[in-house]
């Protein structure tokens, strides 16, 4: 398995695993798959969906840094039980969004 990134409008937005370039392309092109629907629903820092449903989505092999980010997230998910190896969850099915989350507001509780 290799780590790939989905690129939209020149920006890497998602790291995922595939056997080869053909499988990576098939995952991205799968109109019934969850990747495209997730990319239309999840929003970036600008509050806009990561994908407009029309722009091309490209796939390329991840850089070493992107692969390391995917691996660190996957390992954390295993440690946190999000990927349950005992239940035969496949850790190569883990996807990592390469975006920053919008800041959250912290509220101080009034006593």
mmCIF file of N, CA and C in Angstrom:
data_model
loop_
_atom_site.group_PDB
_atom_site.id
_atom_site.type_symbol
_atom_site.label_atom_id
_atom_site.label_comp_id
_atom_site.label_asym_id
_atom_site.label_seq_id
_atom_site.Cartn_x
_atom_site.Cartn_y
_atom_site.Cartn_z
ATOM 1 N N UNK A 1 0.844 -1.190 0.000
ATOM 2 C CA UNK A 1 0.000 0.000 0.000
ATOM 3 C C UNK A 1 0.883 1.246 0.000
ATOM 4 N N UNK A 2 0.374 2.260 -0.684
ATOM 5 C CA UNK A 2 1.039 3.558 -0.735
ATOM 6 C C UNK A 2 0.087 4.617 -0.209
ATOM 7 N N UNK A 3 0.653 5.711 0.253
ATOM 8 C CA UNK A 3 -0.157 6.834 0.705
ATOM 9 C C UNK A 3 -0.268 7.821 -0.449
ATOM 10 N N UNK A 4 -1.501 8.254 -0.697
ATOM 11 C CA UNK A 4 -1.797 9.217 -1.749
ATOM 12 C C UNK A 4 -2.480 10.427 -1.140
ATOM 13 N N UNK A 5 -2.514 11.513 -1.890
ATOM 14 C CA UNK A 5 -3.272 12.682 -1.468
ATOM 15 C C UNK A 5 -4.250 13.059 -2.567
ATOM 16 N N UNK A 6 -5.419 13.508 -2.135
ATOM 17 C CA UNK A 6 -6.408 14.078 -3.042
ATOM 18 C C UNK A 6 -6.144 15.578 -3.079
ATOM 19 N N UNK A 7 -6.052 16.103 -4.290
ATOM 20 C CA UNK A 7 -5.734 17.516 -4.476
ATOM 21 C C UNK A 7 -6.902 18.193 -5.186
ATOM 22 N N UNK A 8 -7.364 19.286 -4.600
ATOM 23 C CA UNK A 8 -8.450 20.066 -5.176
ATOM 24 C C UNK A 8 -7.968 21.497 -5.322
ATOM 25 N N UNK A 9 -8.064 22.012 -6.532
ATOM 26 C CA UNK A 9 -7.620 23.385 -6.818
ATOM 27 C C UNK A 9 -6.193 23.628 -6.324
ATOM 28 N N UNK A 10 -5.329 22.647 -6.528
ATOM 29 C CA UNK A 10 -3.922 22.776 -6.179
ATOM 30 C C UNK A 10 -3.590 22.562 -4.716
ATOM 31 N N UNK A 11 -4.591 22.236 -3.903
ATOM 32 C CA UNK A 11 -4.369 22.071 -2.458
ATOM 33 C C UNK A 11 -4.614 20.622 -2.048
ATOM 34 N N UNK A 12 -3.635 20.026 -1.364
ATOM 35 C CA UNK A 12 -3.789 18.671 -0.829
ATOM 36 C C UNK A 12 -4.760 18.737 0.343
ATOM 37 N N UNK A 13 -5.862 17.972 0.243
ATOM 38 C CA UNK A 13 -6.889 18.040 1.279
ATOM 39 C C UNK A 13 -7.090 16.738 2.036
ATOM 40 N N UNK A 14 -6.611 15.611 1.474
ATOM 41 C CA UNK A 14 -6.898 14.325 2.096
ATOM 42 C C UNK A 14 -5.789 13.335 1.779
ATOM 43 N N UNK A 15 -5.300 12.644 2.809
ATOM 44 C CA UNK A 15 -4.334 11.553 2.617
ATOM 45 C C UNK A 15 -5.075 10.239 2.805
ATOM 46 N N UNK A 16 -4.823 9.307 1.891
ATOM 47 C CA UNK A 16 -5.494 8.007 1.935
ATOM 48 C C UNK A 16 -4.550 6.958 1.365
ATOM 49 N N UNK A 17 -4.930 5.705 1.502
ATOM 50 C CA UNK A 17 -4.076 4.601 1.052
ATOM 51 C C UNK A 17 -4.690 3.893 -0.149
ATOM 52 N N UNK A 18 -3.817 3.448 -1.048
ATOM 53 C CA UNK A 18 -4.224 2.680 -2.221
ATOM 54 C C UNK A 18 -3.051 1.814 -2.644
ATOM 55 N N UNK A 19 -3.354 0.738 -3.361
ATOM 56 C CA UNK A 19 -2.315 -0.176 -3.839
ATOM 57 C C UNK A 19 -1.420 0.483 -4.878
ATOM 58 N N UNK A 20 -2.034 1.265 -5.785
ATOM 59 C CA UNK A 20 -1.264 1.862 -6.875
ATOM 60 C C UNK A 20 -2.023 3.070 -7.416
ATOM 61 N N UNK A 21 -1.447 3.706 -8.441
ATOM 62 C CA UNK A 21 -2.060 4.901 -9.022
ATOM 63 C C UNK A 21 -3.468 4.636 -9.538
ATOM 64 N N UNK A 22 -3.678 3.478 -10.168
ATOM 65 C CA UNK A 22 -4.998 3.146 -10.716
ATOM 66 C C UNK A 22 -6.049 3.040 -9.613
ATOM 67 N N UNK A 23 -5.695 2.376 -8.500
ATOM 68 C CA UNK A 23 -6.659 2.257 -7.405
ATOM 69 C C UNK A 23 -6.917 3.622 -6.765
ATOM 70 N N UNK A 24 -5.882 4.437 -6.620
ATOM 71 C CA UNK A 24 -6.060 5.776 -6.049
ATOM 72 C C UNK A 24 -7.045 6.578 -6.901
ATOM 73 N N UNK A 25 -6.872 6.511 -8.201
ATOM 74 C CA UNK A 25 -7.761 7.230 -9.118
ATOM 75 C C UNK A 25 -9.188 6.680 -9.012
ATOM 76 N N UNK A 26 -9.332 5.357 -8.917
ATOM 77 C CA UNK A 26 -10.652 4.738 -8.805
ATOM 78 C C UNK A 26 -11.356 5.166 -7.519
ATOM 79 N N UNK A 27 -10.612 5.268 -6.428
ATOM 80 C CA UNK A 27 -11.203 5.701 -5.155
ATOM 81 C C UNK A 27 -11.733 7.122 -5.287
ATOM 82 N N UNK A 28 -10.944 7.983 -5.893
ATOM 83 C CA UNK A 28 -11.363 9.377 -6.064
ATOM 84 C C UNK A 28 -12.539 9.488 -7.030
ATOM 85 N N UNK A 29 -12.533 8.691 -8.089
ATOM 86 C CA UNK A 29 -13.583 8.770 -9.112
ATOM 87 C C UNK A 29 -14.881 8.077 -8.729
ATOM 88 N N UNK A 30 -14.887 7.308 -7.641
ATOM 89 C CA UNK A 30 -16.067 6.547 -7.235
ATOM 90 C C UNK A 30 -17.174 7.495 -6.773
ATOM 91 N N UNK A 31 -18.162 7.689 -7.638
ATOM 92 C CA UNK A 31 -19.246 8.621 -7.324
ATOM 93 C C UNK A 31 -20.170 8.092 -6.234
ATOM 94 N N UNK A 32 -20.148 6.794 -5.979
ATOM 95 C CA UNK A 32 -20.962 6.189 -4.927
ATOM 96 C C UNK A 32 -20.192 6.067 -3.608
ATOM 97 N N UNK A 33 -18.894 6.330 -3.626
ATOM 98 C CA UNK A 33 -18.056 6.192 -2.441
ATOM 99 C C UNK A 33 -18.217 7.354 -1.484
ATOM 100 N N UNK A 34 -17.693 7.173 -0.294
ATOM 101 C CA UNK A 34 -17.853 8.198 0.746
ATOM 102 C C UNK A 34 -16.897 9.372 0.579
ATOM 103 N N UNK A 35 -15.789 9.182 -0.149
ATOM 104 C CA UNK A 35 -14.812 10.263 -0.240
ATOM 105 C C UNK A 35 -15.422 11.519 -0.848
ATOM 106 N N UNK A 36 -16.074 11.399 -1.984
ATOM 107 C CA UNK A 36 -16.649 12.569 -2.646
ATOM 108 C C UNK A 36 -17.734 13.218 -1.789
ATOM 109 N N UNK A 37 -18.588 12.410 -1.186
ATOM 110 C CA UNK A 37 -19.657 12.999 -0.370
ATOM 111 C C UNK A 37 -19.078 13.689 0.859
ATOM 112 N N UNK A 38 -18.054 13.101 1.470
ATOM 113 C CA UNK A 38 -17.417 13.740 2.625
ATOM 114 C C UNK A 38 -16.782 15.067 2.227
ATOM 115 N N UNK A 39 -16.106 15.102 1.079
ATOM 116 C CA UNK A 39 -15.441 16.318 0.630
ATOM 117 C C UNK A 39 -16.445 17.437 0.336
ATOM 118 N N UNK A 40 -17.678 17.084 -0.012
ATOM 119 C CA UNK A 40 -18.702 18.106 -0.265
ATOM 120 C C UNK A 40 -19.323 18.623 1.028
ATOM 121 N N UNK A 41 -19.214 17.853 2.100
ATOM 122 C CA UNK A 41 -19.864 18.222 3.358
ATOM 123 C C UNK A 41 -18.899 18.917 4.319
ATOM 124 N N UNK A 42 -17.673 18.428 4.383
ATOM 125 C CA UNK A 42 -16.701 19.001 5.320
ATOM 126 C C UNK A 42 -16.230 20.362 4.838
ATOM 127 N N UNK A 43 -16.032 21.282 5.780
ATOM 128 C CA UNK A 43 -15.643 22.647 5.426
ATOM 129 C C UNK A 43 -14.240 22.968 5.924
ATOM 130 N N UNK A 44 -13.594 23.886 5.219
ATOM 131 C CA UNK A 44 -12.271 24.344 5.587
ATOM 132 C C UNK A 44 -12.361 25.571 6.483
ATOM 133 N N UNK A 45 -11.220 26.187 6.701
ATOM 134 C CA UNK A 45 -11.146 27.370 7.560
ATOM 135 C C UNK A 45 -12.005 28.523 7.037
ATOM 136 N N UNK A 46 -12.221 28.552 5.729
ATOM 137 C CA UNK A 46 -13.017 29.622 5.136
ATOM 138 C C UNK A 46 -14.518 29.374 5.250
ATOM 139 N N UNK A 47 -14.895 28.226 5.835
ATOM 140 C CA UNK A 47 -16.298 27.901 5.999
ATOM 141 C C UNK A 47 -16.941 27.308 4.758
ATOM 142 N N UNK A 48 -16.167 27.130 3.697
ATOM 143 C CA UNK A 48 -16.680 26.567 2.451
ATOM 144 C C UNK A 48 -16.365 25.078 2.390
ATOM 145 N N UNK A 49 -17.210 24.308 1.703
ATOM 146 C CA UNK A 49 -16.925 22.876 1.545
ATOM 147 C C UNK A 49 -15.557 22.668 0.888
ATOM 148 N N UNK A 50 -14.910 21.562 1.239
ATOM 149 C CA UNK A 50 -13.597 21.269 0.665
ATOM 150 C C UNK A 50 -13.675 21.054 -0.841
ATOM 151 N N UNK A 51 -14.844 20.598 -1.310
ATOM 152 C CA UNK A 51 -15.026 20.356 -2.736
ATOM 153 C C UNK A 51 -16.387 20.872 -3.149
ATOM 154 N N UNK A 52 -16.428 21.561 -4.279
ATOM 155 C CA UNK A 52 -17.677 22.139 -4.769
ATOM 156 C C UNK A 52 -18.515 21.167 -5.583
ATOM 157 N N UNK A 53 -18.047 19.946 -5.750
ATOM 158 C CA UNK A 53 -18.776 18.956 -6.512
ATOM 159 C C UNK A 53 -18.503 19.010 -8.004
ATOM 160 N N UNK A 54 -17.730 20.003 -8.429
ATOM 161 C CA UNK A 54 -17.451 20.160 -9.848
ATOM 162 C C UNK A 54 -15.968 20.204 -10.179
ATOM 163 N N UNK A 55 -15.169 20.803 -9.322
ATOM 164 C CA UNK A 55 -13.735 20.923 -9.589
ATOM 165 C C UNK A 55 -13.095 19.543 -9.702
ATOM 166 N N UNK A 56 -12.061 19.467 -10.502
ATOM 167 C CA UNK A 56 -11.332 18.204 -10.645
ATOM 168 C C UNK A 56 -10.663 17.835 -9.323
ATOM 169 N N UNK A 57 -10.660 16.561 -9.037
ATOM 170 C CA UNK A 57 -9.927 16.035 -7.884
ATOM 171 C C UNK A 57 -8.798 15.195 -8.455
ATOM 172 N N UNK A 58 -7.578 15.577 -8.142
ATOM 173 C CA UNK A 58 -6.413 14.848 -8.627
ATOM 174 C C UNK A 58 -5.883 13.952 -7.513
ATOM 175 N N UNK A 59 -5.113 12.959 -7.900
ATOM 176 C CA UNK A 59 -4.455 12.085 -6.929
ATOM 177 C C UNK A 59 -2.980 12.009 -7.275
ATOM 178 N N UNK A 60 -2.158 12.069 -6.250
ATOM 179 C CA UNK A 60 -0.723 11.848 -6.437
ATOM 180 C C UNK A 60 -0.185 11.207 -5.177
ATOM 181 N N UNK A 61 0.986 10.594 -5.312
ATOM 182 C CA UNK A 61 1.592 9.999 -4.122
ATOM 183 C C UNK A 61 1.906 11.090 -3.115
ATOM 184 N N UNK A 62 1.736 10.761 -1.862
ATOM 185 C CA UNK A 62 1.998 11.707 -0.775
ATOM 186 C C UNK A 62 3.487 11.986 -0.660
ATOM 187 N N UNK A 63 3.793 13.174 -0.185
ATOM 188 C CA UNK A 63 5.177 13.482 0.163
ATOM 189 C C UNK A 63 5.522 12.710 1.436
ATOM 190 N N UNK A 64 6.790 12.694 1.778
ATOM 191 C CA UNK A 64 7.207 12.012 3.010
ATOM 192 C C UNK A 64 6.505 12.631 4.224
ATOM 193 N N UNK A 65 6.367 13.941 4.232
ATOM 194 C CA UNK A 65 5.718 14.621 5.361
ATOM 195 C C UNK A 65 4.226 14.275 5.425
ATOM 196 N N UNK A 66 3.565 14.213 4.280
ATOM 197 C CA UNK A 66 2.142 13.853 4.256
ATOM 198 C C UNK A 66 1.937 12.414 4.688
ATOM 199 N N UNK A 67 2.834 11.521 4.250
ATOM 200 C CA UNK A 67 2.737 10.123 4.687
ATOM 201 C C UNK A 67 2.946 10.037 6.198
ATOM 202 N N UNK A 68 3.916 10.790 6.717
ATOM 203 C CA UNK A 68 4.178 10.774 8.161
ATOM 204 C C UNK A 68 2.958 11.277 8.933
ATOM 205 N N UNK A 69 2.279 12.291 8.405
ATOM 206 C CA UNK A 69 1.075 12.803 9.061
ATOM 207 C C UNK A 69 -0.022 11.743 9.049
ATOM 208 N N UNK A 70 -0.179 11.040 7.902
ATOM 209 C CA UNK A 70 -1.171 9.965 7.824
ATOM 210 C C UNK A 70 -0.837 8.876 8.842
ATOM 211 N N UNK A 71 0.435 8.456 8.877
ATOM 212 C CA UNK A 71 0.866 7.371 9.763
ATOM 213 C C UNK A 71 0.661 7.749 11.227
ATOM 214 N N UNK A 72 1.015 8.974 11.599
ATOM 215 C CA UNK A 72 0.853 9.420 12.987
ATOM 216 C C UNK A 72 -0.618 9.407 13.369
ATOM 217 N N UNK A 73 -1.492 9.877 12.475
ATOM 218 C CA UNK A 73 -2.922 9.892 12.759
ATOM 219 C C UNK A 73 -3.467 8.470 12.862
ATOM 220 N N UNK A 74 -3.033 7.604 11.965
ATOM 221 C CA UNK A 74 -3.467 6.202 11.992
ATOM 222 C C UNK A 74 -3.040 5.536 13.295
ATOM 223 N N UNK A 75 -1.782 5.744 13.695
ATOM 224 C CA UNK A 75 -1.285 5.150 14.935
ATOM 225 C C UNK A 75 -2.052 5.672 16.151
ATOM 226 N N UNK A 76 -2.382 6.970 16.139
ATOM 227 C CA UNK A 76 -3.168 7.558 17.229
ATOM 228 C C UNK A 76 -4.563 6.940 17.260
ATOM 229 N N UNK A 77 -5.152 6.728 16.082
ATOM 230 C CA UNK A 77 -6.489 6.130 16.004
ATOM 231 C C UNK A 77 -6.479 4.703 16.536
ATOM 232 N N UNK A 78 -5.407 3.980 16.262
ATOM 233 C CA UNK A 78 -5.285 2.625 16.815
ATOM 234 C C UNK A 78 -5.182 2.701 18.328
ATOM 235 N N UNK A 79 -4.337 3.598 18.819
ATOM 236 C CA UNK A 79 -4.169 3.762 20.267
ATOM 237 C C UNK A 79 -5.442 4.182 20.968
ATOM 238 N N UNK A 80 -6.257 5.022 20.296
ATOM 239 C CA UNK A 80 -7.503 5.511 20.884
ATOM 240 C C UNK A 80 -8.680 4.547 20.684
ATOM 241 N N UNK A 81 -8.451 3.465 19.958
ATOM 242 C CA UNK A 81 -9.502 2.503 19.713
ATOM 243 C C UNK A 81 -10.443 2.855 18.567
ATOM 244 N N UNK A 82 -10.150 3.928 17.829
ATOM 245 C CA UNK A 82 -10.981 4.273 16.664
ATOM 246 C C UNK A 82 -10.798 3.243 15.553
ATOM 247 N N UNK A 83 -9.607 2.687 15.479
ATOM 248 C CA UNK A 83 -9.339 1.552 14.602
ATOM 249 C C UNK A 83 -9.125 0.364 15.523
ATOM 250 N N UNK A 84 -10.037 -0.592 15.485
ATOM 251 C CA UNK A 84 -9.983 -1.745 16.374
ATOM 252 C C UNK A 84 -9.389 -2.930 15.613
ATOM 253 N N UNK A 85 -8.109 -3.193 15.849
ATOM 254 C CA UNK A 85 -7.436 -4.278 15.151
ATOM 255 C C UNK A 85 -8.013 -5.636 15.541
ATOM 256 N N UNK A 86 -8.495 -5.778 16.789
ATOM 257 C CA UNK A 86 -9.105 -7.032 17.225
ATOM 258 C C UNK A 86 -10.392 -7.324 16.459
ATOM 259 N N UNK A 87 -11.071 -6.269 16.017
ATOM 260 C CA UNK A 87 -12.296 -6.427 15.235
ATOM 261 C C UNK A 87 -11.985 -6.497 13.742
ATOM 262 N N UNK A 88 -10.708 -6.617 13.449
ATOM 263 C CA UNK A 88 -10.221 -6.723 12.062
ATOM 264 C C UNK A 88 -10.486 -5.485 11.234
ATOM 265 N N UNK A 89 -10.521 -4.290 11.898
ATOM 266 C CA UNK A 89 -10.576 -3.044 11.139
ATOM 267 C C UNK A 89 -9.280 -2.914 10.358
ATOM 268 N N UNK A 90 -9.367 -2.514 9.123
ATOM 269 C CA UNK A 90 -8.183 -2.376 8.282
ATOM 270 C C UNK A 90 -7.581 -0.986 8.479
ATOM 271 N N UNK A 91 -6.390 -0.889 9.080
ATOM 272 C CA UNK A 91 -5.789 0.418 9.315
ATOM 273 C C UNK A 91 -5.446 1.166 8.027
ATOM 274 N N UNK A 92 -5.358 0.460 6.898
ATOM 275 C CA UNK A 92 -5.085 1.133 5.631
ATOM 276 C C UNK A 92 -6.315 1.844 5.080
ATOM 277 N N UNK A 93 -7.465 1.658 5.686
ATOM 278 C CA UNK A 93 -8.671 2.364 5.260
ATOM 279 C C UNK A 93 -8.829 3.706 5.968
ATOM 280 N N UNK A 94 -7.852 4.077 6.782
ATOM 281 C CA UNK A 94 -7.892 5.329 7.530
ATOM 282 C C UNK A 94 -7.585 6.492 6.588
ATOM 283 N N UNK A 95 -8.407 7.521 6.598
ATOM 284 C CA UNK A 95 -8.189 8.734 5.810
ATOM 285 C C UNK A 95 -7.874 9.892 6.746
ATOM 286 N N UNK A 96 -7.003 10.777 6.292
ATOM 287 C CA UNK A 96 -6.604 11.918 7.107
ATOM 288 C C UNK A 96 -6.812 13.195 6.302
ATOM 289 N N UNK A 97 -7.615 14.097 6.837
ATOM 290 C CA UNK A 97 -7.837 15.385 6.187
ATOM 291 C C UNK A 97 -6.666 16.305 6.516
ATOM 292 N N UNK A 98 -6.095 16.890 5.481
ATOM 293 C CA UNK A 98 -4.905 17.726 5.614
ATOM 294 C C UNK A 98 -5.294 19.197 5.657
ATOM 295 N N UNK A 99 -6.236 19.497 6.521
ATOM 296 C CA UNK A 99 -6.737 20.863 6.649
ATOM 297 C C UNK A 99 -6.697 21.251 8.112
ATOM 298 N N UNK A 100 -6.683 22.532 8.339
ATOM 299 C CA UNK A 100 -6.775 23.025 9.710
ATOM 300 C C UNK A 100 -8.241 23.172 10.066
ATOM 301 N N UNK A 101 -8.548 22.855 11.271
ATOM 302 C CA UNK A 101 -9.920 23.012 11.741
ATOM 303 C C UNK A 101 -10.143 24.454 12.156
ATOM 304 N N UNK A 102 -11.360 24.951 11.958
ATOM 305 C CA UNK A 102 -11.644 26.307 12.425
ATOM 306 C C UNK A 102 -11.438 26.387 13.932
ATOM 307 N N UNK A 103 -11.009 27.526 14.417
ATOM 308 C CA UNK A 103 -10.818 27.650 15.866
ATOM 309 C C UNK A 103 -12.135 27.485 16.605
ATOM 310 N N UNK A 104 -12.050 26.900 17.766
ATOM 311 C CA UNK A 104 -13.252 26.750 18.583
ATOM 312 C C UNK A 104 -13.247 27.841 19.643
ATOM 313 N N UNK A 105 -14.426 28.258 20.014
ATOM 314 C CA UNK A 105 -14.527 29.260 21.050
ATOM 315 C C UNK A 105 -14.528 28.578 22.410
ATOM 316 N N UNK A 106 -13.824 29.178 23.316
ATOM 317 C CA UNK A 106 -13.835 28.678 24.679
ATOM 318 C C UNK A 106 -14.669 29.631 25.509
ATOM 319 N N UNK A 107 -15.590 29.066 26.225
ATOM 320 C CA UNK A 107 -16.450 29.874 27.066
ATOM 321 C C UNK A 107 -16.116 29.607 28.518
ATOM 322 N N UNK A 108 -16.108 30.661 29.273
ATOM 323 C CA UNK A 108 -15.889 30.533 30.700
ATOM 324 C C UNK A 108 -17.244 30.422 31.378
ATOM 325 N N UNK A 109 -17.363 29.415 32.198
ATOM 326 C CA UNK A 109 -18.630 29.194 32.902
ATOM 327 C C UNK A 109 -18.756 30.227 34.023
ATOM 328 N N UNK A 110 -19.913 30.858 34.079
ATOM 329 C CA UNK A 110 -20.173 31.815 35.146
ATOM 330 C C UNK A 110 -20.720 31.053 36.346
ATOM 331 N N UNK A 111 -20.186 31.345 37.508
ATOM 332 C CA UNK A 111 -20.650 30.673 38.726
ATOM 333 C C UNK A 111 -21.626 31.515 39.484
#
